[in-house]
Structure formats: C-alpha cells, structure tokens
PDB file of C-alpha atoms in Angstrom:
ATOM      1  CA  UNK A 317     -41.883 -78.708  68.018  1.00  0.00           C
ATOM      2  CA  UNK A 318     -44.114 -76.539  65.350  1.00  0.00           C
ATOM      3  CA  UNK A 319     -41.526 -75.980  62.556  1.00  0.00           C
ATOM      4  CA  UNK A 320     -42.986 -72.443  62.262  1.00  0.00           C
ATOM      5  CA  UNK A 321     -42.658 -71.786  66.056  1.00  0.00           C
ATOM      6  CA  UNK A 322     -38.580 -72.750  65.967  1.00  0.00           C
ATOM      7  CA  UNK A 323     -38.220 -70.776  62.769  1.00  0.00           C
ATOM      8  CA  UNK A 324     -39.930 -67.314  64.650  1.00  0.00           C
ATOM      9  CA  UNK A 325     -37.781 -68.016  67.737  1.00  0.00           C
ATOM     10  CA  UNK A 326     -33.965 -67.615  66.030  1.00  0.00           C
ATOM     11  CA  UNK A 327     -32.934 -64.500  65.564  1.00  0.00           C
ATOM     12  CA  UNK A 328     -32.694 -62.979  62.183  1.00  0.00           C
ATOM     13  CA  UNK A 329     -28.945 -62.345  60.443  1.00  0.00           C
ATOM     14  CA  UNK A 330     -29.624 -58.373  61.605  1.00  0.00           C
ATOM     15  CA  UNK A 331     -30.679 -59.600  64.957  1.00  0.00           C
ATOM     16  CA  UNK A 332     -27.530 -61.719  65.221  1.00  0.00           C
ATOM     17  CA  UNK A 333     -25.411 -58.803  63.594  1.00  0.00           C
ATOM     18  CA  UNK A 334     -26.436 -56.455  66.519  1.00  0.00           C
ATOM     19  CA  UNK A 335     -25.622 -58.776  69.134  1.00  0.00           C
ATOM     20  CA  UNK A 336     -22.361 -59.181  67.728  1.00  0.00           C
ATOM     21  CA  UNK A 337     -21.671 -55.775  68.097  1.00  0.00           C
ATOM     22  CA  UNK A 338     -23.679 -55.395  71.640  1.00  0.00           C
ATOM     23  CA  UNK A 339     -21.326 -58.199  72.661  1.00  0.00           C
ATOM     24  CA  UNK A 340     -18.218 -56.473  70.973  1.00  0.00           C
ATOM     25  CA  UNK A 341     -18.407 -53.143  71.849  1.00  0.00           C
ATOM     26  CA  UNK A 342     -20.828 -53.025  75.189  1.00  0.00           C
ATOM     27  CA  UNK A 343     -23.602 -51.652  73.660  1.00  0.00           C
ATOM     28  CA  UNK A 344     -25.056 -50.791  70.356  1.00  0.00           C
ATOM     29  CA  UNK A 345     -24.495 -47.312  68.765  1.00  0.00           C
ATOM     30  CA  UNK A 346     -25.988 -45.549  65.862  1.00  0.00           C
ATOM     31  CA  UNK A 347     -23.109 -42.811  65.841  1.00  0.00           C
ATOM     32  CA  UNK A 348     -21.370 -41.772  62.590  1.00  0.00           C
ATOM     33  CA  UNK A 349     -18.092 -42.691  61.902  1.00  0.00           C
ATOM     34  CA  UNK A 350     -15.459 -40.185  60.934  1.00  0.00           C
ATOM     35  CA  UNK A 351     -15.672 -41.405  57.424  1.00  0.00           C
ATOM     36  CA  UNK A 352     -19.328 -40.932  57.469  1.00  0.00           C
ATOM     37  CA  UNK A 353     -18.631 -36.697  58.169  1.00  0.00           C
ATOM     38  CA  UNK A 354     -15.610 -37.177  55.866  1.00  0.00           C
ATOM     39  CA  UNK A 355     -17.787 -38.567  52.780  1.00  0.00           C
ATOM     40  CA  UNK A 356     -20.560 -35.892  53.823  1.00  0.00           C
ATOM     41  CA  UNK A 357     -18.107 -32.867  53.564  1.00  0.00           C
ATOM     42  CA  UNK A 358     -16.403 -34.132  50.499  1.00  0.00           C
ATOM     43  CA  UNK A 359     -19.875 -34.460  48.374  1.00  0.00           C
ATOM     44  CA  UNK A 360     -21.668 -31.616  49.416  1.00  0.00           C
ATOM     45  CA  UNK A 361     -20.885 -28.600  47.124  1.00  0.00           C
ATOM     46  CA  UNK A 362     -19.681 -25.847  48.857  1.00  0.00           C
ATOM     47  CA  UNK A 363     -22.032 -23.927  51.457  1.00  0.00           C
ATOM     48  CA  UNK A 364     -20.934 -20.067  51.690  1.00  0.00           C
ATOM     49  CA  UNK A 365     -22.949 -18.287  54.424  1.00  0.00           C
ATOM     50  CA  UNK A 366     -20.834 -18.442  57.689  1.00  0.00           C
ATOM     51  CA  UNK A 367     -18.134 -20.840  56.638  1.00  0.00           C
ATOM     52  CA  UNK A 368     -16.205 -20.131  59.599  1.00  0.00           C
ATOM     53  CA  UNK A 369     -17.470 -23.018  61.530  1.00  0.00           C
ATOM     54  CA  UNK A 370     -19.524 -26.010  60.374  1.00  0.00           C
ATOM     55  CA  UNK A 371     -23.642 -25.768  60.074  1.00  0.00           C
ATOM     56  CA  UNK A 372     -24.605 -26.323  63.601  1.00  0.00           C
ATOM     57  CA  UNK A 373     -21.688 -25.667  65.665  1.00  0.00           C
ATOM     58  CA  UNK A 374     -21.644 -25.120  69.399  1.00  0.00           C
ATOM     59  CA  UNK A 375     -23.379 -21.863  70.310  1.00  0.00           C
ATOM     60  CA  UNK A 376     -20.493 -21.454  73.186  1.00  0.00           C
ATOM     61  CA  UNK A 377     -17.847 -21.089  70.351  1.00  0.00           C
ATOM     62  CA  UNK A 378     -16.748 -17.594  69.592  1.00  0.00           C
ATOM     63  CA  UNK A 379     -17.403 -16.332  65.862  1.00  0.00           C
ATOM     64  CA  UNK A 380     -14.364 -17.406  63.757  1.00  0.00           C
ATOM     65  CA  UNK A 381     -13.732 -14.855  61.211  1.00  0.00           C
ATOM     66  CA  UNK A 382     -15.588 -15.677  57.802  1.00  0.00           C
ATOM     67  CA  UNK A 383     -15.132 -14.477  54.224  1.00  0.00           C
ATOM     68  CA  UNK A 384     -18.154 -12.208  54.486  1.00  0.00           C
ATOM     69  CA  UNK A 385     -17.088 -10.118  57.568  1.00  0.00           C
ATOM     70  CA  UNK A 386     -13.277  -8.565  56.371  1.00  0.00           C
ATOM     71  CA  UNK A 387     -11.616 -10.666  58.666  1.00  0.00           C
ATOM     72  CA  UNK A 388      -8.688 -12.820  57.853  1.00  0.00           C
ATOM     73  CA  UNK A 389      -7.709 -16.191  59.765  1.00  0.00           C
ATOM     74  CA  UNK A 390      -5.627 -14.709  62.528  1.00  0.00           C
ATOM     75  CA  UNK A 391      -2.040 -15.708  62.561  1.00  0.00           C
ATOM     76  CA  UNK A 392       0.040 -17.089  64.903  1.00  0.00           C
ATOM     77  CA  UNK A 393       3.575 -17.869  65.750  1.00  0.00           C
ATOM     78  CA  UNK A 394       5.306 -20.768  64.158  1.00  0.00           C
ATOM     79  CA  UNK A 395       6.931 -22.574  67.355  1.00  0.00           C
ATOM     80  CA  UNK A 396      10.147 -23.968  67.613  1.00  0.00           C
ATOM     81  CA  UNK A 397       9.446 -27.163  66.262  1.00  0.00           C
ATOM     82  CA  UNK A 398       8.509 -26.497  62.443  1.00  0.00           C
ATOM     83  CA  UNK A 399      10.576 -28.958  59.626  1.00  0.00           C
ATOM     84  CA  UNK A 400      10.758 -27.909  56.414  1.00  0.00           C
ATOM     85  CA  UNK A 401      10.073 -30.060  52.925  1.00  0.00           C
ATOM     86  CA  UNK A 402       7.698 -32.259  54.789  1.00  0.00           C
ATOM     87  CA  UNK A 403       6.319 -35.154  52.642  1.00  0.00           C
ATOM     88  CA  UNK A 404       2.945 -34.884  50.596  1.00  0.00           C
ATOM     89  CA  UNK A 405       0.505 -36.782  52.450  1.00  0.00           C
ATOM     90  CA  UNK A 406      -2.855 -36.919  54.456  1.00  0.00           C
ATOM     91  CA  UNK A 407      -2.636 -39.761  56.363  1.00  0.00           C
ATOM     92  CA  UNK A 408      -0.988 -39.158  59.510  1.00  0.00           C
ATOM     93  CA  UNK A 409      -2.560 -41.492  62.097  1.00  0.00           C
ATOM     94  CA  UNK A 410      -0.211 -44.352  60.943  1.00  0.00           C
ATOM     95  CA  UNK A 411       2.992 -42.497  62.285  1.00  0.00           C
ATOM     96  CA  UNK A 412       0.821 -42.780  65.883  1.00  0.00           C
ATOM     97  CA  UNK A 413      -0.819 -45.889  66.023  1.00  0.00           C
ATOM     98  CA  UNK A 414      -1.676 -45.418  69.648  1.00  0.00           C
ATOM     99  CA  UNK A 415      -3.527 -42.256  69.272  1.00  0.00           C
ATOM    100  CA  UNK A 416      -7.201 -41.120  69.284  1.00  0.00           C
ATOM    101  CA  UNK A 417      -8.049 -41.054  65.455  1.00  0.00           C
ATOM    102  CA  UNK A 418      -9.125 -37.256  64.353  1.00  0.00           C
ATOM    103  CA  UNK A 419      -9.934 -36.231  60.829  1.00  0.00           C
ATOM    104  CA  UNK A 420      -9.533 -32.682  60.205  1.00  0.00           C
ATOM    105  CA  UNK A 421     -11.590 -30.723  57.277  1.00  0.00           C
ATOM    106  CA  UNK A 422     -12.339 -27.767  55.623  1.00  0.00           C
ATOM    107  CA  UNK A 423     -11.752 -24.936  52.877  1.00  0.00           C
ATOM    108  CA  UNK A 424      -9.244 -22.217  52.029  1.00  0.00           C
ATOM    109  CA  UNK A 425     -11.307 -19.241  51.051  1.00  0.00           C
ATOM    110  CA  UNK A 426     -10.440 -15.812  49.808  1.00  0.00           C
ATOM    111  CA  UNK A 427     -11.822 -12.509  51.445  1.00  0.00           C
ATOM    112  CA  UNK A 428     -14.422 -12.512  48.589  1.00  0.00           C
ATOM    113  CA  UNK A 429     -15.740 -16.020  49.139  1.00  0.00           C
ATOM    114  CA  UNK A 430     -14.057 -17.637  46.396  1.00  0.00           C
ATOM    115  CA  UNK A 431     -13.296 -21.367  47.035  1.00  0.00           C
ATOM    116  CA  UNK A 432      -8.829 -21.481  46.383  1.00  0.00           C
ATOM    117  CA  UNK A 433      -7.689 -24.589  44.626  1.00  0.00           C
ATOM    118  CA  UNK A 434      -4.445 -26.058  44.845  1.00  0.00           C
ATOM    119  CA  UNK A 435      -3.597 -24.000  48.187  1.00  0.00           C
ATOM    120  CA  UNK A 436      -1.174 -25.261  50.474  1.00  0.00           C
ATOM    121  CA  UNK A 437      -1.831 -26.925  53.363  1.00  0.00           C
ATOM    122  CA  UNK A 438       0.902 -28.057  55.616  1.00  0.00           C
ATOM    123  CA  UNK A 439       0.253 -29.802  58.938  1.00  0.00           C
ATOM    124  CA  UNK A 440       2.363 -30.389  61.783  1.00  0.00           C
ATOM    125  CA  UNK A 441       1.685 -31.549  65.722  1.00  0.00           C
ATOM    126  CA  UNK A 442       2.553 -33.326  68.578  1.00  0.00           C
ATOM    127  CA  UNK A 443       1.794 -37.217  69.070  1.00  0.00           C
ATOM    128  CA  UNK A 444      -0.748 -38.470  71.913  1.00  0.00           C
ATOM    129  CA  UNK A 445       2.243 -37.937  74.639  1.00  0.00           C
ATOM    130  CA  UNK A 446       2.644 -34.438  73.879  1.00  0.00           C
ATOM    131  CA  UNK A 447       6.147 -35.045  71.847  1.00  0.00           C
ATOM    132  CA  UNK A 448       7.139 -33.941  68.378  1.00  0.00           C
ATOM    133  CA  UNK A 449       9.084 -35.780  65.994  1.00  0.00           C
ATOM    134  CA  UNK A 450      12.271 -33.339  65.376  1.00  0.00           C
ATOM    135  CA  UNK A 451      13.994 -36.388  63.754  1.00  0.00           C
ATOM    136  CA  UNK A 452      12.066 -37.117  60.909  1.00  0.00           C
ATOM    137  CA  UNK A 453       8.203 -36.436  59.313  1.00  0.00           C
ATOM    138  CA  UNK A 454       6.126 -38.400  61.719  1.00  0.00           C
ATOM    139  CA  UNK A 455       3.003 -36.146  62.164  1.00  0.00           C
ATOM    140  CA  UNK A 456       4.133 -33.716  59.496  1.00  0.00           C
ATOM    141  CA  UNK A 457       3.340 -33.369  56.196  1.00  0.00           C
ATOM    142  CA  UNK A 458       1.356 -31.205  53.343  1.00  0.00           C
ATOM    143  CA  UNK A 459      -1.031 -31.455  50.519  1.00  0.00           C
ATOM    144  CA  UNK A 460      -3.225 -29.133  47.973  1.00  0.00           C
ATOM    145  CA  UNK A 461      -7.196 -28.121  48.237  1.00  0.00           C
ATOM    146  CA  UNK A 462      -8.881 -29.601  45.244  1.00  0.00           C
ATOM    147  CA  UNK A 463     -10.844 -27.766  42.878  1.00  0.00           C
ATOM    148  CA  UNK A 464     -13.228 -26.821  45.754  1.00  0.00           C
ATOM    149  CA  UNK A 465     -10.956 -25.165  48.100  1.00  0.00           C
ATOM    150  CA  UNK A 466     -11.374 -28.587  50.239  1.00  0.00           C
ATOM    151  CA  UNK A 467      -8.930 -29.880  52.543  1.00  0.00           C
ATOM    152  CA  UNK A 468      -8.717 -32.757  54.796  1.00  0.00           C
ATOM    153  CA  UNK A 469      -6.210 -34.842  56.803  1.00  0.00           C
ATOM    154  CA  UNK A 470      -6.261 -38.316  58.630  1.00  0.00           C
ATOM    155  CA  UNK A 471      -4.541 -37.744  61.694  1.00  0.00           C
ATOM    156  CA  UNK A 472      -4.651 -37.911  65.809  1.00  0.00           C
ATOM    157  CA  UNK A 473      -5.513 -36.065  68.593  1.00  0.00           C
ATOM    158  CA  UNK A 474      -2.289 -34.255  69.822  1.00  0.00           C
ATOM    159  CA  UNK A 475      -1.147 -34.694  73.700  1.00  0.00           C
ATOM    160  CA  UNK A 476      -0.769 -31.580  75.687  1.00  0.00           C
ATOM    161  CA  UNK A 477       3.070 -30.038  75.077  1.00  0.00           C
ATOM    162  CA  UNK A 478       4.210 -28.485  78.319  1.00  0.00           C
ATOM    163  CA  UNK A 479       2.931 -24.873  78.721  1.00  0.00           C
ATOM    164  CA  UNK A 480       0.425 -25.069  76.000  1.00  0.00           C
ATOM    165  CA  UNK A 481      -2.906 -26.101  75.215  1.00  0.00           C
ATOM    166  CA  UNK A 482      -3.761 -28.670  72.859  1.00  0.00           C
ATOM    167  CA  UNK A 483      -3.343 -27.392  69.298  1.00  0.00           C
ATOM    168  CA  UNK A 484      -2.249 -28.366  65.841  1.00  0.00           C
ATOM    169  CA  UNK A 485       0.211 -25.973  63.798  1.00  0.00           C
ATOM    170  CA  UNK A 486      -0.703 -25.191  60.053  1.00  0.00           C
ATOM    171  CA  UNK A 487       0.956 -23.144  57.004  1.00  0.00           C
ATOM    172  CA  UNK A 488      -1.733 -21.986  54.527  1.00  0.00           C
ATOM    173  CA  UNK A 489      -1.004 -20.419  51.221  1.00  0.00           C
ATOM    174  CA  UNK A 490      -2.872 -20.073  48.033  1.00  0.00           C
ATOM    175  CA  UNK A 491      -0.997 -19.856  44.632  1.00  0.00           C
ATOM    176  CA  UNK A 492       1.006 -16.406  44.623  1.00  0.00           C
ATOM    177  CA  UNK A 493      -0.358 -15.176  47.965  1.00  0.00           C
ATOM    178  CA  UNK A 494       1.117 -14.603  51.274  1.00  0.00           C
ATOM    179  CA  UNK A 495       2.060 -17.700  53.721  1.00  0.00           C
ATOM    180  CA  UNK A 496      -0.680 -17.925  56.918  1.00  0.00           C
ATOM    181  CA  UNK A 497       1.172 -19.568  59.501  1.00  0.00           C
ATOM    182  CA  UNK A 498      -1.178 -20.150  62.614  1.00  0.00           C
ATOM    183  CA  UNK A 499      -2.618 -22.906  65.099  1.00  0.00           C
ATOM    184  CA  UNK A 500      -5.738 -24.320  65.685  1.00  0.00           C
ATOM    185  CA  UNK A 501      -7.506 -25.224  69.154  1.00  0.00           C
ATOM    186  CA  UNK A 502      -9.862 -27.694  70.830  1.00  0.00           C
ATOM    187  CA  UNK A 503     -12.999 -26.152  72.342  1.00  0.00           C
ATOM    188  CA  UNK A 504     -13.487 -26.931  76.196  1.00  0.00           C
ATOM    189  CA  UNK A 505      -9.940 -27.696  76.972  1.00  0.00           C
ATOM    190  CA  UNK A 506      -9.067 -26.323  80.356  1.00  0.00           C
ATOM    191  CA  UNK A 507      -5.589 -24.972  79.308  1.00  0.00           C
ATOM    192  CA  UNK A 508      -7.067 -22.731  76.730  1.00  0.00           C
ATOM    193  CA  UNK A 509      -7.458 -19.608  79.032  1.00  0.00           C
ATOM    194  CA  UNK A 510      -3.717 -20.149  80.377  1.00  0.00           C
ATOM    195  CA  UNK A 511      -2.530 -20.509  77.418  1.00  0.00           C
ATOM    196  CA  UNK A 512      -0.745 -17.439  76.486  1.00  0.00           C
ATOM    197  CA  UNK A 513      -1.176 -16.918  72.910  1.00  0.00           C
ATOM    198  CA  UNK A 514      -4.600 -18.779  72.524  1.00  0.00           C
ATOM    199  CA  UNK A 515      -7.012 -16.940  69.914  1.00  0.00           C
ATOM    200  CA  UNK A 516     -11.032 -18.463  70.203  1.00  0.00           C
ATOM    201  CA  UNK A 517     -10.984 -17.545  66.639  1.00  0.00           C
ATOM    202  CA  UNK A 518      -9.244 -20.200  65.670  1.00  0.00           C
ATOM    203  CA  UNK A 519     -11.366 -22.958  67.610  1.00  0.00           C
ATOM    204  CA  UNK A 520     -12.111 -26.099  65.820  1.00  0.00           C
ATOM    205  CA  UNK A 521     -15.511 -27.182  65.213  1.00  0.00           C
ATOM    206  CA  UNK A 522     -15.281 -30.907  66.643  1.00  0.00           C
ATOM    207  CA  UNK A 523     -17.799 -33.509  66.711  1.00  0.00           C
ATOM    208  CA  UNK A 524     -17.836 -36.789  68.414  1.00  0.00           C
ATOM    209  CA  UNK A 525     -18.170 -40.070  66.284  1.00  0.00           C
ATOM    210  CA  UNK A 526     -17.766 -43.449  67.134  1.00  0.00           C
ATOM    211  CA  UNK A 527     -14.347 -43.616  65.918  1.00  0.00           C
ATOM    212  CA  UNK A 528     -12.477 -40.642  66.891  1.00  0.00           C
ATOM    213  CA  UNK A 529     -13.250 -37.058  66.326  1.00  0.00           C
ATOM    214  CA  UNK A 530     -14.094 -34.850  63.425  1.00  0.00           C
ATOM    215  CA  UNK A 531     -13.221 -31.319  63.149  1.00  0.00           C
ATOM    216  CA  UNK A 532     -13.849 -28.517  60.922  1.00  0.00           C
ATOM    217  CA  UNK A 533     -11.784 -25.147  60.143  1.00  0.00           C
ATOM    218  CA  UNK A 534     -12.192 -22.845  57.018  1.00  0.00           C
ATOM    219  CA  UNK A 535      -9.249 -20.440  56.434  1.00  0.00           C
ATOM    220  CA  UNK A 536      -9.664 -16.901  54.602  1.00  0.00           C
ATOM    221  CA  UNK A 537      -6.338 -16.000  52.967  1.00  0.00           C
ATOM    222  CA  UNK A 538      -5.016 -13.431  50.657  1.00  0.00           C
TER     223      UNK A 538
END
C-alpha cells in the first residue's frame, strides 16, 4: 500500500481525542464548563448597568433590584437551620459528593453602584436530598468579597426541603453595615408559585454547563 495513503487514513491526535470524548460521554459537546464561566466572571472588570442579572439573562425572569433603581435586595426569613460561627471556605462540593455541581457568583454593591470590598457572604443550604447538616458545618461557610466586590462559591444544587421550593440561604454584610438575611431561588421550579415566601426578585440567573450549573446574583446592600 502507498505509505502516503496509509498515513492519510490514520486519525490525527485531535480526531482520536474527539473519538475518545464521544466514546466516554456519548457525544462531543463544546458547552463551556463552570470553570469557564467563573474565570470569565473573575477576569472581567465590573460592568455596572443592570447588574441584577448577568448579561443575557432569560427574558422571562422578573427584574431583580439593581443599584440604579433605589431597591435593595429583599430580606427574607433566616429559617430554622442557621448555625453561627461557620468556617471560612468557598468549596462546599466535597461536603456532598453525590450532588449536582453548582457555582454561585456575583457582586455586592451599594445603592450608588459601588462595589463593596471585604463584604461578608455566608451561605448554607440543604444537600441533594433536601436535608440540612445540623450537627456540623457541611454545606455551611462564609467568605469575603474581593476588591471589586465579587464573591463566589463552589457547591451543589440543593434538594427540595419539604414544604419549600429549591433555595439557598445567605447572609450579606458590608463592613460596618447592616446584615442582610435572604434566600436565592431557581427559575422554572414547579414549587416556586406554591412557596409562601418565594420572591421573584431573588431568582438566580442560572446557566447550564457541561459539568453542572452556574448561577449569578448581585446583592444591593446598605
């Protein structure tokens, strides 16, 4: 056989890699990962107009309060399962290895659209089956915004707690400011309209990725 024909018939390394991906995952996908979204969020300078949701948010979402319309992020009940003195951490995913991965990110801003550095962000939520860890600190923790007011956590999609829709609990406090206690919700959840405290102004902007979900929310605080 002609060696040139033989060489031409052999798959390239890129073709082999793609074949391996197809074999492993069923089909090749160019969908970005959660890391892709997070790196883009961290690397992008602050963009102030309509920060309530990430650019391109689904049109059906209700308008989230933003720093240019005099509305603060709505407060909500703390719920029965808050545990004080949580550890400082951003990686919750190892606390629930069976859960669907979720990256949460956003800004803390003042009413005048100024980013708040060193704002406290505390997060706690149920695991993938809707249960809270009330004896330790699994899926509980806090960290502080960076110099541009950005915050982020690596966690999981919470399961549905009986009587509630799917949600996260958070506390947010700028240095020397008031503590905002609130909750964040998922768009399109069937239990949203049946949940007695659900507020559409607290909907996350959720994007599907190749390895989970990426959710964005920006807090406006005093």
